[in-house]
mmCIF file of C-alpha atoms in Angstrom:
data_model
loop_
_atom_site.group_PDB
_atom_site.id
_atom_site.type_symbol
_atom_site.label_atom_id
_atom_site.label_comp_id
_atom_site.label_asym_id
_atom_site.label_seq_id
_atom_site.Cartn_x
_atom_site.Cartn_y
_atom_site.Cartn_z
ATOM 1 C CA UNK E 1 7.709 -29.227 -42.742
ATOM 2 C CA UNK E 2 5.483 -31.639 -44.363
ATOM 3 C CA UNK E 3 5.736 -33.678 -47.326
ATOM 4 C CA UNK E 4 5.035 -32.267 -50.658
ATOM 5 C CA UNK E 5 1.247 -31.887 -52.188
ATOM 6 C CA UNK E 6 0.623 -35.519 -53.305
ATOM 7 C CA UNK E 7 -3.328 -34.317 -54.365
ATOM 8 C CA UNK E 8 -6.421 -33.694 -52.084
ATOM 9 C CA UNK E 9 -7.840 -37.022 -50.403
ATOM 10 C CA UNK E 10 -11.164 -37.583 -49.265
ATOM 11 C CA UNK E 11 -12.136 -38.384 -45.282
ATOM 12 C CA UNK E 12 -13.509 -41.900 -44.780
ATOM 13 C CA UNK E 13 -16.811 -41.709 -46.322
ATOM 14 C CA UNK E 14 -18.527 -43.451 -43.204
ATOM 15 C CA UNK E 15 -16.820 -41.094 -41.300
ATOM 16 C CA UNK E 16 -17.952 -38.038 -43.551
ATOM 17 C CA UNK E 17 -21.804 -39.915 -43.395
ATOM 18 C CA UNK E 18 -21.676 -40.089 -39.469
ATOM 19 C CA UNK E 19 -20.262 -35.900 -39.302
ATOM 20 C CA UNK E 20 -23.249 -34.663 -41.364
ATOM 21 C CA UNK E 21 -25.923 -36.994 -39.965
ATOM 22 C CA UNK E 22 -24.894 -35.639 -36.602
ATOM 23 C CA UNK E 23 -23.883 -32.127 -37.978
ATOM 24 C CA UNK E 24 -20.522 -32.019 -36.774
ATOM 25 C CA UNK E 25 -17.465 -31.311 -38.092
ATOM 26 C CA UNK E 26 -14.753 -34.021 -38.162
ATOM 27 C CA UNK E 27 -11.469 -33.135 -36.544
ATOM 28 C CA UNK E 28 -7.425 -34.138 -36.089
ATOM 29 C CA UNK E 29 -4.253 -33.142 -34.570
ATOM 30 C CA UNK E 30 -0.613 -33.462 -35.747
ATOM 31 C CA UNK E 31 2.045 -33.385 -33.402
ATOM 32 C CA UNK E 32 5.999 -32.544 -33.732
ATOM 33 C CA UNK E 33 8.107 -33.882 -30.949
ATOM 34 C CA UNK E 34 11.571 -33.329 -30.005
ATOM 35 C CA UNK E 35 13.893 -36.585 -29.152
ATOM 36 C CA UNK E 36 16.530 -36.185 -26.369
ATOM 37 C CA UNK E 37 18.901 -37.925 -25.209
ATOM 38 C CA UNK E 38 18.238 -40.705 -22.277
ATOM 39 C CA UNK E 39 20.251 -39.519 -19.956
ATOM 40 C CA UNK E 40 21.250 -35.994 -20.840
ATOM 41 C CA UNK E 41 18.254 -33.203 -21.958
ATOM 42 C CA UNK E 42 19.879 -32.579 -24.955
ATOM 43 C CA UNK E 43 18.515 -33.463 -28.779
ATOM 44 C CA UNK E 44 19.700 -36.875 -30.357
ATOM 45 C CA UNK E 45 19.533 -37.859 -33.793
ATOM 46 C CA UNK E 46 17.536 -41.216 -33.077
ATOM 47 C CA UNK E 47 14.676 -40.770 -35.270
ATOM 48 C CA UNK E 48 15.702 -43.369 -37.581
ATOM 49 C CA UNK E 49 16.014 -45.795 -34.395
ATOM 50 C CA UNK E 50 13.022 -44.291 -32.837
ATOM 51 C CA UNK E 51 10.823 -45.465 -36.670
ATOM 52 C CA UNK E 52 12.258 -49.038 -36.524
ATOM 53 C CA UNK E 53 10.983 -49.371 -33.158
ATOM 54 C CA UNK E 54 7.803 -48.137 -33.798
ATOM 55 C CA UNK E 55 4.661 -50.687 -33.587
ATOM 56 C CA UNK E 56 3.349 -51.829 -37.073
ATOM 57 C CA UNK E 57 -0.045 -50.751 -36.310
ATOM 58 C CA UNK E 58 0.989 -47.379 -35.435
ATOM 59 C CA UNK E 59 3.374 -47.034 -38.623
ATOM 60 C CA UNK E 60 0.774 -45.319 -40.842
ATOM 61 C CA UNK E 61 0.631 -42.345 -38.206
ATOM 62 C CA UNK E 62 4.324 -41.132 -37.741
ATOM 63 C CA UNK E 63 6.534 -40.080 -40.038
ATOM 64 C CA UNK E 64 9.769 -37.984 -39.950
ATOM 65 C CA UNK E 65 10.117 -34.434 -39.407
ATOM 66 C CA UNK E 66 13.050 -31.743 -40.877
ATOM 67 C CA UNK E 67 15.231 -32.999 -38.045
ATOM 68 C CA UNK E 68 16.662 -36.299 -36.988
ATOM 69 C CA UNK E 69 15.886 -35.070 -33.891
ATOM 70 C CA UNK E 70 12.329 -34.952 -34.488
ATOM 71 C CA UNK E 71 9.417 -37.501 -35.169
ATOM 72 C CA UNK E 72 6.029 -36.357 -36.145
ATOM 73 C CA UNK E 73 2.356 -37.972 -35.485
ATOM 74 C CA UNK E 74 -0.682 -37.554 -37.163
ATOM 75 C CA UNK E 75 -4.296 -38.591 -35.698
ATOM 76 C CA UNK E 76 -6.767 -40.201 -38.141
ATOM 77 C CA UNK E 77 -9.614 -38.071 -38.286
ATOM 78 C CA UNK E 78 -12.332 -38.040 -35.397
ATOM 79 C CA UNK E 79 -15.808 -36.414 -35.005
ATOM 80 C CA UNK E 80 -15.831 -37.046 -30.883
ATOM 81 C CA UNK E 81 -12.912 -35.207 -28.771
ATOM 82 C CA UNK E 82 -12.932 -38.305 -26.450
ATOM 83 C CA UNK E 83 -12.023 -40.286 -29.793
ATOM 84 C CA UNK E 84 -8.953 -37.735 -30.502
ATOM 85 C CA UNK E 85 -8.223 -37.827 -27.120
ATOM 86 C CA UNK E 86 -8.078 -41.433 -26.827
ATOM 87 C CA UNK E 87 -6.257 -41.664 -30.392
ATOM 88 C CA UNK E 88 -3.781 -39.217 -29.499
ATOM 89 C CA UNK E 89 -2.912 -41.626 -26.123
ATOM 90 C CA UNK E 90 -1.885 -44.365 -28.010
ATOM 91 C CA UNK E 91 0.286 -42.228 -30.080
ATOM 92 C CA UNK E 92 2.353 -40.365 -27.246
ATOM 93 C CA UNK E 93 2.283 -43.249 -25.090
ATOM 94 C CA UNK E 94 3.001 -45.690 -27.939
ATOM 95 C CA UNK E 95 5.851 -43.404 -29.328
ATOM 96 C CA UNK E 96 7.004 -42.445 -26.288
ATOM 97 C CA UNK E 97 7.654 -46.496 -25.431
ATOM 98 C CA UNK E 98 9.407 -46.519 -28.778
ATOM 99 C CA UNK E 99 12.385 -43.966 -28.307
ATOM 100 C CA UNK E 100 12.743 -45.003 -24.634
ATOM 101 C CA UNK E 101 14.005 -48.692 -26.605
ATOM 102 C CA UNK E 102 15.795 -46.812 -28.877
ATOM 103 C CA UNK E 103 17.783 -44.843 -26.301
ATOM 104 C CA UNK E 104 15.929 -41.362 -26.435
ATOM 105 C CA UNK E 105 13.093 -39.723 -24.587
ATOM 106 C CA UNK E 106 10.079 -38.110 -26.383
ATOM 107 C CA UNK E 107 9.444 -34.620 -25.591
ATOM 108 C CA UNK E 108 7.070 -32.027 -26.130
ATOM 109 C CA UNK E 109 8.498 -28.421 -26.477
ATOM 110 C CA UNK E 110 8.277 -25.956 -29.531
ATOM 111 C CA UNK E 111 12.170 -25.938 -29.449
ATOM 112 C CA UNK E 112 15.364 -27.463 -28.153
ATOM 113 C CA UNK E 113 15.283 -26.019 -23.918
ATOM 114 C CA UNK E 114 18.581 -27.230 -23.020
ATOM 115 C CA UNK E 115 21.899 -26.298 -24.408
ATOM 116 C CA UNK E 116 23.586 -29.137 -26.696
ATOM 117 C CA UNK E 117 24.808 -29.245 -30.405
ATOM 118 C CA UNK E 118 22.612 -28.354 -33.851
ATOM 119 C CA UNK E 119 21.330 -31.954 -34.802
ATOM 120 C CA UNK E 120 21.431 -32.420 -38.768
ATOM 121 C CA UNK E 121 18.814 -32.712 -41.272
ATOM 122 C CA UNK E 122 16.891 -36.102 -42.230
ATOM 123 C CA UNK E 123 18.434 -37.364 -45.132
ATOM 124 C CA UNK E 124 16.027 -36.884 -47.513
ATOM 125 C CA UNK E 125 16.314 -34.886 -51.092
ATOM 126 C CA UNK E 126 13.347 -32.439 -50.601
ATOM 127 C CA UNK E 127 15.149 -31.517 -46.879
ATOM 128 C CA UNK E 128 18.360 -30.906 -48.351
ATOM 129 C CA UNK E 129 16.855 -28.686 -51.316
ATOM 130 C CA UNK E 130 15.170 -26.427 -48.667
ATOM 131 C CA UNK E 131 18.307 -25.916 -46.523
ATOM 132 C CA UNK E 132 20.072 -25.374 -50.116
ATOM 133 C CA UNK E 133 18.127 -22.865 -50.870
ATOM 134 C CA UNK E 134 17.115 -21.116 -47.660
ATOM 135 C CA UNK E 135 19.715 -21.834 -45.578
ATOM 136 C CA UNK E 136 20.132 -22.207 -41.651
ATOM 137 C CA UNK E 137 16.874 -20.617 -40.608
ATOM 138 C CA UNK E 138 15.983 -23.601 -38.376
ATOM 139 C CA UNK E 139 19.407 -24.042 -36.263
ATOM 140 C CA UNK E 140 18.805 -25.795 -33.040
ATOM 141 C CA UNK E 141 17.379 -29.223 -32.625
ATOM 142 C CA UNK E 142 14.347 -28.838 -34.669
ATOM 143 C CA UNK E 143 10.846 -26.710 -34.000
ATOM 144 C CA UNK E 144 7.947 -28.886 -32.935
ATOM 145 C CA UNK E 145 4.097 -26.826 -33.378
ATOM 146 C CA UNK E 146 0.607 -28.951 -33.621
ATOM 147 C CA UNK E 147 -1.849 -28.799 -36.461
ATOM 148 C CA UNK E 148 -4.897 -29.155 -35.974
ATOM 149 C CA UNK E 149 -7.172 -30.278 -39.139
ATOM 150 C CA UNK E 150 -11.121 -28.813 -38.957
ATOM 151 C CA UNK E 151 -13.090 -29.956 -42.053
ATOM 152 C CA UNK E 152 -14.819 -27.774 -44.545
ATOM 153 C CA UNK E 153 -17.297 -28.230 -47.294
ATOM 154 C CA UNK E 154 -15.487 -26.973 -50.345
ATOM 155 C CA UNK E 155 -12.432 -24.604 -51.146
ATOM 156 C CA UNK E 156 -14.690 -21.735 -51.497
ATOM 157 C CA UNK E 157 -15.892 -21.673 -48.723
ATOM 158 C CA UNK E 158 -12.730 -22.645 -46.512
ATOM 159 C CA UNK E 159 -10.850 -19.357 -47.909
ATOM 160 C CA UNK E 160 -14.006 -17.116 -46.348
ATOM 161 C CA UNK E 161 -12.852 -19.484 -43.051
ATOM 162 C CA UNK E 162 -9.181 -18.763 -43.405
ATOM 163 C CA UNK E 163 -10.282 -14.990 -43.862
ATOM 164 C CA UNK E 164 -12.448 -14.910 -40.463
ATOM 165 C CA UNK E 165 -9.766 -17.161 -38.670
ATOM 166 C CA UNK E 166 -7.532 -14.124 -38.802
ATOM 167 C CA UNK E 167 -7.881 -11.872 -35.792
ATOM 168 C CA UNK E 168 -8.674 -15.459 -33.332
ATOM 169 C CA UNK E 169 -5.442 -16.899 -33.946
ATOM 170 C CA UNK E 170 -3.207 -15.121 -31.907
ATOM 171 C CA UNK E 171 -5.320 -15.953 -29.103
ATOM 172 C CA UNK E 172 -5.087 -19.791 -29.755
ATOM 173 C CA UNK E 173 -0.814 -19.203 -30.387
ATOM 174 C CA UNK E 174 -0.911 -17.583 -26.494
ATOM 175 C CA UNK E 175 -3.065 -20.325 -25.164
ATOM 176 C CA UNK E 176 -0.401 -22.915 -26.464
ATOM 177 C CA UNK E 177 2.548 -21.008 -25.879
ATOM 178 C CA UNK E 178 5.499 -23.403 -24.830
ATOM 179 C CA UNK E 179 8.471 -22.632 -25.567
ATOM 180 C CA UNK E 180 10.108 -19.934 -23.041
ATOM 181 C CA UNK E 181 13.666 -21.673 -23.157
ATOM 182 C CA UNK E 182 15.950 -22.548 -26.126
ATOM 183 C CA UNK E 183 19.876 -23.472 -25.590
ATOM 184 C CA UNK E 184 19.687 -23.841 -21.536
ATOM 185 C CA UNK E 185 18.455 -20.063 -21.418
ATOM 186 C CA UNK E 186 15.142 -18.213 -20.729
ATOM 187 C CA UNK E 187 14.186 -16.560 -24.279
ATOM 188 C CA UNK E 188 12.338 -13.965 -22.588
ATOM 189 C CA UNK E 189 9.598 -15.244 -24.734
ATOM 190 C CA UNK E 190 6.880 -17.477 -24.221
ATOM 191 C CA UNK E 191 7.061 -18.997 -27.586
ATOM 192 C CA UNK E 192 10.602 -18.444 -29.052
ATOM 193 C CA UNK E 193 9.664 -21.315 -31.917
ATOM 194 C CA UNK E 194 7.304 -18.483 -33.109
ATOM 195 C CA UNK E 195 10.026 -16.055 -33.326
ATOM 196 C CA UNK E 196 12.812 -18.585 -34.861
ATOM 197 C CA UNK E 197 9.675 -19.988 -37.200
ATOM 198 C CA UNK E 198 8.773 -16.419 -38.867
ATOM 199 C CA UNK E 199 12.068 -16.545 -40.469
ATOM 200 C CA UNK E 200 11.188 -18.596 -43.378
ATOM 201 C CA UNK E 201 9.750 -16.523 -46.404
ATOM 202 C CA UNK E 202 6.166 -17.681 -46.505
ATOM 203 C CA UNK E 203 5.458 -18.224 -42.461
ATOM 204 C CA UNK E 204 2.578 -15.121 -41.097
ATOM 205 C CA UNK E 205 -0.664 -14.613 -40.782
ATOM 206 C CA UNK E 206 -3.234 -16.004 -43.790
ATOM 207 C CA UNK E 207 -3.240 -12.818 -46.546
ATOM 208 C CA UNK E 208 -7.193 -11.401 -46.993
ATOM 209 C CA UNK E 209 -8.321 -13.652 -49.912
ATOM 210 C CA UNK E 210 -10.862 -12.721 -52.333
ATOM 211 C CA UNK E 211 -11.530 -16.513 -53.748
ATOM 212 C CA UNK E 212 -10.127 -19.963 -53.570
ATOM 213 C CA UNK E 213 -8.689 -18.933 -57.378
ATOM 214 C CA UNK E 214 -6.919 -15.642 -55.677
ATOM 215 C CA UNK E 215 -5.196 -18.335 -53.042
ATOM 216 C CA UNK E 216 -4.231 -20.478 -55.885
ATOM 217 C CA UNK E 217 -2.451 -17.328 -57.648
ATOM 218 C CA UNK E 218 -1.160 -16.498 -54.794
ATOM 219 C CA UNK E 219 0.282 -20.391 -54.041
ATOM 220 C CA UNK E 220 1.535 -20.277 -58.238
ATOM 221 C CA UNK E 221 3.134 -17.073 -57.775
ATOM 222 C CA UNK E 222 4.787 -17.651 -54.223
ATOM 223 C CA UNK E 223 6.483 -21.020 -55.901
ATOM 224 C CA UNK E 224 7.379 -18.346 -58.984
ATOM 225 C CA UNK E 225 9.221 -16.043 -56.509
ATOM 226 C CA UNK E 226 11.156 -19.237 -55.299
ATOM 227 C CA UNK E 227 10.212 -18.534 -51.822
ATOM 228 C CA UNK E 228 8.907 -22.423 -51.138
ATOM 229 C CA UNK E 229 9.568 -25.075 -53.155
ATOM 230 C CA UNK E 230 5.872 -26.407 -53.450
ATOM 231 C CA UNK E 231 2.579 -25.884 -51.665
ATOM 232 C CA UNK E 232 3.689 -28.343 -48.665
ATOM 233 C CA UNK E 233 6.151 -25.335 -47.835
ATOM 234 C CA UNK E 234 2.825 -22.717 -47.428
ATOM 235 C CA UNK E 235 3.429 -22.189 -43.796
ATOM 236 C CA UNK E 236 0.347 -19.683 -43.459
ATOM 237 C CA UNK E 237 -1.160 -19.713 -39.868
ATOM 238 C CA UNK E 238 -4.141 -20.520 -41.360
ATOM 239 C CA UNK E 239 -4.549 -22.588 -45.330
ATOM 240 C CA UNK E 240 -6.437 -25.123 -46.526
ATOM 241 C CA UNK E 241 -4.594 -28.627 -46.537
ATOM 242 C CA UNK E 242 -3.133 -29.679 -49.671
ATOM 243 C CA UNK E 243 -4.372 -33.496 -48.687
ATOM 244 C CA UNK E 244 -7.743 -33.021 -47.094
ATOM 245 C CA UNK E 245 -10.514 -31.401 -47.105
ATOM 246 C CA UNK E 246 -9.629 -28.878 -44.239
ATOM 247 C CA UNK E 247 -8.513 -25.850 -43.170
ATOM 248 C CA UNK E 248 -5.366 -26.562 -41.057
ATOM 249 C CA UNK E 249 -5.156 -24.219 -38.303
ATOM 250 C CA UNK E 250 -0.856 -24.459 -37.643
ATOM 251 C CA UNK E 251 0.315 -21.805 -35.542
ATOM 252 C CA UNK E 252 0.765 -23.139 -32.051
ATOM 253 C CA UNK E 253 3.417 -24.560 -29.876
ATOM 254 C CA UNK E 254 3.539 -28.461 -29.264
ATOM 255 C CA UNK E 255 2.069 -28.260 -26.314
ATOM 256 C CA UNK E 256 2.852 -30.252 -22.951
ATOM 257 C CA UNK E 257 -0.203 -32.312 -22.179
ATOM 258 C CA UNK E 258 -2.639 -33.784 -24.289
ATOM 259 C CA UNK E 259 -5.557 -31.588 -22.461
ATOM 260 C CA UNK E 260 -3.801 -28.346 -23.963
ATOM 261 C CA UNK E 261 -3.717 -29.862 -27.424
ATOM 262 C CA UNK E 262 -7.688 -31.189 -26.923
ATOM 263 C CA UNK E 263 -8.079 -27.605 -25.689
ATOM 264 C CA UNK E 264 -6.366 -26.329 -29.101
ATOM 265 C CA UNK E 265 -8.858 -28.704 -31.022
ATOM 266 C CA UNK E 266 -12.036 -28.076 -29.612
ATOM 267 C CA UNK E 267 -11.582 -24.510 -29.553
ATOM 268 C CA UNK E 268 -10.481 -24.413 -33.486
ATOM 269 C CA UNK E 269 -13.524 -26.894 -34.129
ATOM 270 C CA UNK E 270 -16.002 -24.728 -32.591
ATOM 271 C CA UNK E 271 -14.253 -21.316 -34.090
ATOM 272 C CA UNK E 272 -14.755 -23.056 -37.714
ATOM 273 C CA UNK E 273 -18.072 -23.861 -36.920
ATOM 274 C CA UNK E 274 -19.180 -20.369 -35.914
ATOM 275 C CA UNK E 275 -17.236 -18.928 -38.856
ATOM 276 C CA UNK E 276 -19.058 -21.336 -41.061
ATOM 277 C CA UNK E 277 -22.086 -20.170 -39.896
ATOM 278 C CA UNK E 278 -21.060 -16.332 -40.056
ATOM 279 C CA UNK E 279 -20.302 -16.993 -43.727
ATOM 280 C CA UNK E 280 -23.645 -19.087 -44.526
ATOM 281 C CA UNK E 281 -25.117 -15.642 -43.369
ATOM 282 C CA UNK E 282 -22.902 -13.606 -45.639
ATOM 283 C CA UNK E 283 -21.060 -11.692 -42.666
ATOM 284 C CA UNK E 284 -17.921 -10.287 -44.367
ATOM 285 C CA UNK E 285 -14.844 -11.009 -42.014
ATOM 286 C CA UNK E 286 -12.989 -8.225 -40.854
ATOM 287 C CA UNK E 287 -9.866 -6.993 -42.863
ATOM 288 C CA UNK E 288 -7.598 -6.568 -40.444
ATOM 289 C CA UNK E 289 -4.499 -5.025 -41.214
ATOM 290 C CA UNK E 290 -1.312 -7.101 -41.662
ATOM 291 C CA UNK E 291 0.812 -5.124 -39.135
ATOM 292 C CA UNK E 292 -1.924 -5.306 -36.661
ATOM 293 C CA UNK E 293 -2.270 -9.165 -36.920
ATOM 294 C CA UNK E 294 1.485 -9.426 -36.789
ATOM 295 C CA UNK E 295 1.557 -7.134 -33.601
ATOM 296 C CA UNK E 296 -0.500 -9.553 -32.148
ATOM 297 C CA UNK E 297 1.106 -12.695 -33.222
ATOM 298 C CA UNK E 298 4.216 -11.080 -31.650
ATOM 299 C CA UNK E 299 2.357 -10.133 -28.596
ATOM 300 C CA UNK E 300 0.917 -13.970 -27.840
ATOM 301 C CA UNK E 301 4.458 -15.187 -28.529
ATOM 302 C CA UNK E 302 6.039 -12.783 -26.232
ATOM 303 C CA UNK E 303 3.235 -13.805 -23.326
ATOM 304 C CA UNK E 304 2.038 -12.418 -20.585
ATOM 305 C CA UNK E 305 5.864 -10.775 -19.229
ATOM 306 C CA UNK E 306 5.055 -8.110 -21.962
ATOM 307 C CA UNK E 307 3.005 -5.342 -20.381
ATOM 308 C CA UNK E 308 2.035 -2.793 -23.313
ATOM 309 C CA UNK E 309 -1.140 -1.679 -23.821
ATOM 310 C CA UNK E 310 -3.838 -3.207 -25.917
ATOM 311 C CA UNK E 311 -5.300 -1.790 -29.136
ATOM 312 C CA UNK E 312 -7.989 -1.712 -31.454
ATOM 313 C CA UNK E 313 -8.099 -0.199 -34.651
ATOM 314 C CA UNK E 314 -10.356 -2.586 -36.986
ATOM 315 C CA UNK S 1 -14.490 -27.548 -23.196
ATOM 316 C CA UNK S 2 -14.922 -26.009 -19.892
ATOM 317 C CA UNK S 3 -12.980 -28.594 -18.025
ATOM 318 C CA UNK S 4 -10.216 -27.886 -20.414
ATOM 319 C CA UNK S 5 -9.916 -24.477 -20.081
ATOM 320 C CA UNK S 6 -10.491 -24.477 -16.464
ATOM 321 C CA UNK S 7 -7.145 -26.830 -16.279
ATOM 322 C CA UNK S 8 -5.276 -24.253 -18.779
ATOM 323 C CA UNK S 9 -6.404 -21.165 -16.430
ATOM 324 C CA UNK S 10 -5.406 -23.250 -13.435
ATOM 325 C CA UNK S 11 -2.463 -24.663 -14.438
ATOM 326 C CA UNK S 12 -1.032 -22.197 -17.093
ATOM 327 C CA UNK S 13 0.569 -22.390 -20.887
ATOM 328 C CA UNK S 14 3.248 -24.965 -21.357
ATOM 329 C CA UNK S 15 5.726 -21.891 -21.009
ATOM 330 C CA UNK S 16 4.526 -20.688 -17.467
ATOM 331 C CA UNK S 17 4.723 -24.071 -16.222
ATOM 332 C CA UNK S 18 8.418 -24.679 -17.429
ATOM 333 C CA UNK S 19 9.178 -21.137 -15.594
ATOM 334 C CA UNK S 20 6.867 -22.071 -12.411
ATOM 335 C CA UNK S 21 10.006 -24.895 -12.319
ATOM 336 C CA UNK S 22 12.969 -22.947 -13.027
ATOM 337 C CA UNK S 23 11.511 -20.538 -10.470
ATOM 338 C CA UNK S 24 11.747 -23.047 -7.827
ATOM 339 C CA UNK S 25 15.310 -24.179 -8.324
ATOM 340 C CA UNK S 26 14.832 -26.904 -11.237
ATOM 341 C CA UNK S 27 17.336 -26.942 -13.412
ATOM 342 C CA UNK S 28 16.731 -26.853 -17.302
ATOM 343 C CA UNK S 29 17.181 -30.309 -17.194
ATOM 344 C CA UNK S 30 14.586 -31.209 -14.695
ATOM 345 C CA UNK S 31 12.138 -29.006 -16.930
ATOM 346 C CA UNK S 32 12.869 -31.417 -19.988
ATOM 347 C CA UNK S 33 12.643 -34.428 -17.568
ATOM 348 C CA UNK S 34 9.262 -33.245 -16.821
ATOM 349 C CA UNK S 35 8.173 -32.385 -20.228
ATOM 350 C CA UNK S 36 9.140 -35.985 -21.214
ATOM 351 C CA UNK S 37 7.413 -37.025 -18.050
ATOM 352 C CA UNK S 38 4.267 -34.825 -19.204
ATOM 353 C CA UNK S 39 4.368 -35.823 -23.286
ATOM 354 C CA UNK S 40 3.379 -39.375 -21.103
ATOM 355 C CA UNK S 41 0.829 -37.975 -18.819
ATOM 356 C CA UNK S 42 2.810 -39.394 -16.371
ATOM 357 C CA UNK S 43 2.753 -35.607 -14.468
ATOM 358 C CA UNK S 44 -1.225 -35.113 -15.120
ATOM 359 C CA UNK S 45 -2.367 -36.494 -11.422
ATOM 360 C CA UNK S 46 -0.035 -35.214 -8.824
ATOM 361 C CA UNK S 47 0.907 -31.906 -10.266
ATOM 362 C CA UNK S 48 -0.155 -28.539 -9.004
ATOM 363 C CA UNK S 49 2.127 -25.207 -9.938
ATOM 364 C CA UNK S 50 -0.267 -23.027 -9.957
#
């Protein structure tokens, strides 16, 4: 539950030099983690403790989450995996370090696994507005996913991305799947942040776009209906970042270790690559129906104790 | 890439490997002790619930 839009910024131009000399596509990962108690597994509001013990050089990447029971890290933006990899280190390890000296543990699950009390919001205006107007649709201790960030060459072309991301991203939600327990009990899901996560208004599958103006409509319109207070609050699966020049790819679990996440990465990287190329060659993406891509969302959340039968129909 | 997904197929989702532990007696709070213990990589060497 990100900040609101503050305008589109550009990736280090050296950076953006060295990923089209070497034709690659630069790449980054933010992670939401949960902060229990030291002793006990349940959430604790330290996040405010957690910040002030957080290394000045690492202070750009974290930042608070809806939760005071929740921190969030961003990597800067990489074109190697080994890079992310090694970035993303120095951010668990380095955070981690931090809320053990400020009494807490860091943890990475897509929800709160043991039993304890609702932690409260972070006192900040824009959190307070969205639980004024939407209500309790996050109880718990807060819902932790990763984003990963894949970069594109314009808007136009990222909404043909976002429209042939559709079908793949249940598969990527299954792979990163962690979240069976909530409150001490087994869900009977594999992912039951998906489930508590589709209650707010604009959270689902990326709509079939026709241009980057129709998903600007469609952004205008959806802050009309009063069902997000700004474009930071467009929790699509798929969307193009309101600060970079991405498509953010936004549907999984946090998951345990950093070779799921890396995993995650690569695997979005190399889907946005082949999708690039599909829409260089004017391949039209598949309009899959909404129910159908819902049905599967539900399906990779659900995980592999479901035993229906798979379908096809696009 | 195939390293990684060798490990995922090996070791299973986040969510199988918190069951693999409740399934052999650890209580929920040894599964958040070892997701702390993981979110360090402190479990990466030595663990094997497949």
């Amino acid at each position: 539950m990100e900040a609101a839009a503050e305008g589109t910024t550009t990736i280090d131009p050296r950076l953006a030099a060295r990923a089209e000399r070497r034709d690659l596509l630069t790449l980054g990962i933010e992670e939401e983690y949960l902060l229990v108690d030291a002793v006990e597994p349940r959430g604790v509001e330290t996040v405010e403790a957690v910040l002030d013990e957080v290394p000045e050089e690492m202070r750009a990447s974290v930042q608070h989450e809806y939760m005071r029971s929740q921190i969030e890290v961003a990597s800067p933006p990489q074109l190697e995996l080994l890079g992310l990899y090694e970035a993303m280190t120095k951010l668990r390890t380095g955070l981690a370090d931090a809320a053990e000296r400020a009494g807490s543990r860091l943890v990475t699950a897509g929800c709160g696994p043991a039993a304890g009390p609702n932690t409260r919001l972070v006192d900040k205006p824009r959190y307070h507005q969205m639980r004024e107007r939407f209500g309790d649709l996050s109880p718990g201790q807060g819902l932790c996913g990763t984003h990963v960030h894949v970069s594109i060459p314009d808007e136009e072309t990222g909404v043909r991305v976002l429209n042939h991301l559709r079908p793949w991203l249940p598969v990527l939600q299954a792979a990163t799947a962690n979240s069976p327990l909530f409150g001490g009990r087994d869900t009977g899901y594999a992912s039951w942040r998906s489930m508590m996560w589709e209650r707010w208004p604009t959270v689902g599958p990326t709509p079939y776009l026709q241009s980057f103006d129709h998903y600007s409509t469609l952004i205008a319109d959806l802050e009309a209906s009063g069902a997000m207070l700004d474009e930071g609050m467009l929790y699509w699966y798929a969307r193009l970042s309101a600060n970079y020049p991405t498509v953010e790819i936004r549907m999984g679990d946090v998951t345990p270790t950093l070779d799921d996440a890396m995993l995650l990465a690569a695997l979005a990287r190399a889907l946005v690559a082949t999708l690039l190329n599909e829409v260089r060659d004017g391949i039209d993406a598949p309009d899959v129906a909404h129910p159908l891509l819902m049905a599967a969302h539900w399906r990779a959340a659900k995980g592999r104790s479901w035993n229906g039968t798979a379908t096809r129909s696009w | 890439m195939t390293i990684l997904s060798d490990r995922l197929r090996t070791r299973g989702t986040g969510a199988a490997r918190q069951r693999a532990l409740l399934a052999k007696g650890v209580p929920v709070a040894g599964v958040v002790d070892w997701l702390a213990r993981t979110t360090r990589g402190e479990t990466e060497r030595d663990e094997n619930l497949s």
